[in-house]
Short mmCIF file of C-alpha atoms in Angstrom, two decimals:
data_model
loop_
_atom_site.label_atom_id
_atom_site.label_comp_id
_atom_site.label_asym_id
_atom_site.label_seq_id
_atom_site.Cartn_x
_atom_site.Cartn_y
_atom_site.Cartn_z
CA MET H 12 77.18 105.99 112.60
CA SER H 13 77.22 108.00 115.75
CA GLY H 14 79.44 110.82 114.46
CA GLU H 15 82.41 109.62 116.49
CA ASN H 16 85.77 108.80 115.00
CA THR H 17 84.98 106.52 112.04
CA ARG H 18 88.53 105.15 112.11
CA LYS H 19 87.49 102.91 115.01
CA GLU H 20 84.49 101.66 113.06
CA ARG H 21 86.25 101.11 109.74
CA PRO H 22 90.03 100.89 110.09
CA VAL H 23 90.60 100.22 106.40
CA SER H 24 89.63 103.74 105.35
CA PHE H 25 91.33 107.11 105.62
CA GLN H 26 89.38 110.26 104.74
CA GLY H 27 86.95 108.22 102.66
CA LEU H 28 89.58 106.20 100.79
CA GLU H 29 89.54 102.48 101.43
CA LEU H 30 93.18 101.73 102.18
CA LEU H 31 94.34 98.67 100.29
CA PRO H 32 97.60 96.86 100.96
CA VAL H 33 99.12 98.54 97.88
CA HIS H 34 98.41 101.95 99.47
CA LEU H 35 100.15 100.86 102.66
CA TYR H 36 103.06 99.56 100.59
CA VAL H 37 103.53 102.89 98.78
CA LEU H 38 103.41 104.78 102.09
CA ALA H 39 105.84 102.41 103.80
CA HIS H 40 108.14 102.37 100.76
CA LEU H 41 108.32 106.17 100.75
CA LYS H 42 109.00 106.20 104.47
CA LYS H 43 112.01 103.90 103.93
CA ALA H 44 113.18 105.46 100.66
CA GLY H 45 112.66 109.14 101.44
CA VAL H 46 111.65 109.89 97.85
CA ASP H 47 111.13 107.54 94.92
CA TYR H 48 109.24 107.13 91.65
CA ALA H 49 106.44 104.79 90.62
CA LYS H 50 108.46 102.60 88.24
CA MET H 51 111.02 101.78 90.95
CA MET H 52 108.25 100.93 93.46
CA ALA H 53 106.69 98.61 90.87
CA LYS H 54 110.05 97.02 90.08
CA MET H 55 110.93 96.40 93.73
CA SER H 56 107.51 94.99 94.65
CA GLU H 57 106.99 93.11 91.37
CA LEU H 58 103.53 94.70 91.07
CA GLU H 59 102.15 96.11 87.83
CA LEU H 60 103.06 99.77 87.21
CA PRO H 61 99.41 100.88 86.66
CA LEU H 62 98.50 99.48 90.09
CA ILE H 63 101.25 101.53 91.76
CA GLU H 64 100.33 104.63 89.73
CA ASP H 65 96.66 104.31 90.76
CA ALA H 66 97.68 103.97 94.43
CA ILE H 67 99.90 107.06 94.13
CA LYS H 68 97.05 109.03 92.56
CA ASP H 69 94.70 107.99 95.39
CA LEU H 70 97.24 108.92 98.07
CA ILE H 71 97.91 112.33 96.49
CA GLU H 72 94.16 113.04 96.40
CA ILE H 73 93.82 112.51 100.15
CA GLY H 74 97.06 114.35 100.91
CA LEU H 75 99.24 111.54 102.28
CA ILE H 76 101.93 111.90 99.60
CA GLU H 77 103.05 114.71 97.30
CA ARG H 78 105.25 115.27 94.28
CA ASP H 79 108.86 116.14 95.03
CA SER H 80 110.07 119.29 93.31
CA GLY H 81 113.50 120.04 91.89
CA SER H 82 115.61 118.69 89.06
CA ALA H 83 118.19 116.66 91.01
CA ILE H 84 118.10 114.51 94.08
CA LYS H 85 120.86 113.57 96.51
CA ARG H 86 121.30 110.12 98.00
CA SER H 87 120.78 111.56 101.48
CA ARG H 88 117.11 112.14 100.48
CA ALA H 89 116.66 109.12 98.17
CA ARG H 90 118.06 106.40 100.39
CA PHE H 91 117.60 103.59 97.83
CA LYS H 92 119.77 105.35 95.23
CA LYS H 93 123.36 104.21 94.74
CA ALA H 94 124.75 107.39 93.14
CA PHE H 95 125.59 110.45 95.23
CA GLU H 96 123.34 112.66 93.12
CA VAL H 97 120.75 111.73 90.51
CA HIS H 98 119.14 113.99 87.94
CA LYS H 99 115.43 113.33 87.85
CA HIS H 100 114.07 111.56 84.78
CA HIS H 101 110.82 110.54 86.50
CA THR H 102 108.25 112.12 88.75
CA TYR H 103 109.40 111.54 92.31
CA TYR H 104 107.05 111.35 95.30
CA ARG H 105 107.50 111.77 99.04
CA LEU H 106 105.36 111.56 102.14
CA SER H 107 103.48 114.71 103.05
CA ARG H 108 103.39 115.85 106.65
CA ALA H 109 99.95 114.19 106.98
CA GLY H 110 101.43 110.97 105.56
CA GLU H 111 104.28 111.02 108.06
CA LEU H 112 101.85 111.54 110.94
CA PHE H 113 99.55 108.80 109.67
CA LEU H 114 102.41 106.29 109.44
CA ARG H 115 103.54 107.20 112.95
CA SER H 116 100.04 106.48 114.23
CA ILE H 117 100.11 102.91 112.87
CA ASP H 118 100.77 100.52 115.72
CA GLU H 119 100.20 96.81 116.28
CA ARG H 120 96.59 97.37 117.32
CA TRP H 121 95.84 99.35 114.15
CA LEU H 122 97.52 96.66 112.02
CA ARG H 123 95.55 93.90 113.77
CA ASP H 124 92.26 95.75 113.17
CA TYR H 125 93.25 96.54 109.57
CA PHE H 126 94.14 92.98 108.58
CA ASN H 127 91.14 91.51 110.45
CA SER H 128 88.83 93.82 108.50
CA LEU H 129 90.62 92.97 105.24
CA LEU H 130 90.14 89.20 105.43
CA PRO H 131 88.76 86.59 107.84
CA GLY H 132 91.25 86.04 110.67
CA GLY H 133 93.53 88.44 108.81
CA TRP H 134 95.97 89.27 111.59
CA ASP H 135 96.63 85.60 112.37
CA VAL H 136 96.85 84.79 108.66
CA VAL H 137 99.44 87.46 107.78
CA ARG H 138 101.57 86.83 110.87
CA THR H 139 101.57 83.08 110.19
CA LEU H 140 102.17 83.58 106.47
CA THR H 141 105.28 85.69 107.20
CA LYS H 142 106.85 82.60 108.77
CA ALA H 143 105.61 80.13 106.13
CA ARG H 144 106.86 79.74 102.57
CA SER H 145 103.43 79.19 101.10
CA PHE H 146 99.70 79.16 101.78
CA ASN H 147 99.75 75.36 102.07
CA GLU H 148 101.96 75.58 105.17
CA LEU H 149 99.34 77.55 107.10
CA PRO H 150 97.44 75.71 109.86
CA LYS H 151 94.26 74.04 108.63
CA GLU H 152 91.95 76.56 110.35
CA LEU H 153 93.58 79.38 108.33
CA ARG H 154 93.45 77.52 104.99
CA ASN H 155 90.12 77.90 103.28
CA ASP H 156 89.06 78.97 99.80
CA ARG H 157 87.80 82.41 100.88
CA ILE H 158 91.07 83.29 102.62
CA ARG H 159 93.06 81.97 99.66
CA GLU H 160 91.03 84.10 97.23
CA GLU H 161 91.51 87.21 99.37
CA LEU H 162 95.26 86.61 99.64
CA VAL H 163 95.53 86.22 95.86
CA LEU H 164 93.33 89.30 95.30
CA HIS H 165 95.56 91.45 97.52
CA ARG H 166 98.65 89.92 95.86
CA PHE H 167 99.96 88.39 99.09
CA ILE H 168 100.26 84.99 97.42
CA THR H 169 100.45 83.73 93.84
CA PRO H 170 97.62 81.60 92.44
CA ARG H 171 99.80 78.57 93.27
CA GLY H 172 100.03 79.68 96.92
CA LYS H 173 103.61 81.02 97.18
CA ARG H 174 104.23 84.27 99.04
CA THR H 175 104.88 87.21 96.73
CA LYS H 176 107.77 89.64 96.92
CA PHE H 177 105.16 92.37 97.48
CA PHE H 178 103.90 90.57 100.60
CA ARG H 179 107.42 90.05 101.96
CA LEU H 180 108.37 93.71 101.42
CA LEU H 181 105.11 95.00 102.90
CA MET H 182 105.50 92.89 106.03
CA ASP H 183 109.15 93.95 106.36
CA PHE H 184 108.29 97.64 105.91
CA LEU H 185 105.46 97.39 108.46
CA GLY H 186 107.64 95.45 110.92
CA ILE H 187 105.45 92.34 110.96
CA GLY H 188 107.10 89.00 111.30
#
């Protein structure tokens, strides 16, 4: 490496952490929600709770999210809550200032580079998959075993090829589609 900005060379990493789609989901979820807790993120995305908890731990370590202090939370700060005020029974998280700035820096070019580095033809695959109901509806050039395996690995599709709720939420939160 030449010592220049490594973000250009490896768009899937941030401060040494390889950003996975689950990391992007947690960041985007917190941007929409304001504050939220791991169990609710897992429930909404239909991902396993340990996966969300690991992503939260990673994002705290690099400073993109932080724990939210206090014993109660108002709906004006927790936009996904239905009650006016909620007493906390979980550990709530929110974006840090660095997390807010990072999310603001994500544009279409960054997303294209990110998804292309994540899987072969990634940008075309995810944009096409947002309009399809399943992997089998993708054009033939985007349907191969390696792409299918990567999509299952990242939980974008089920083993049978259907789009997951996680994928639909992530694309909606990122504004793709």
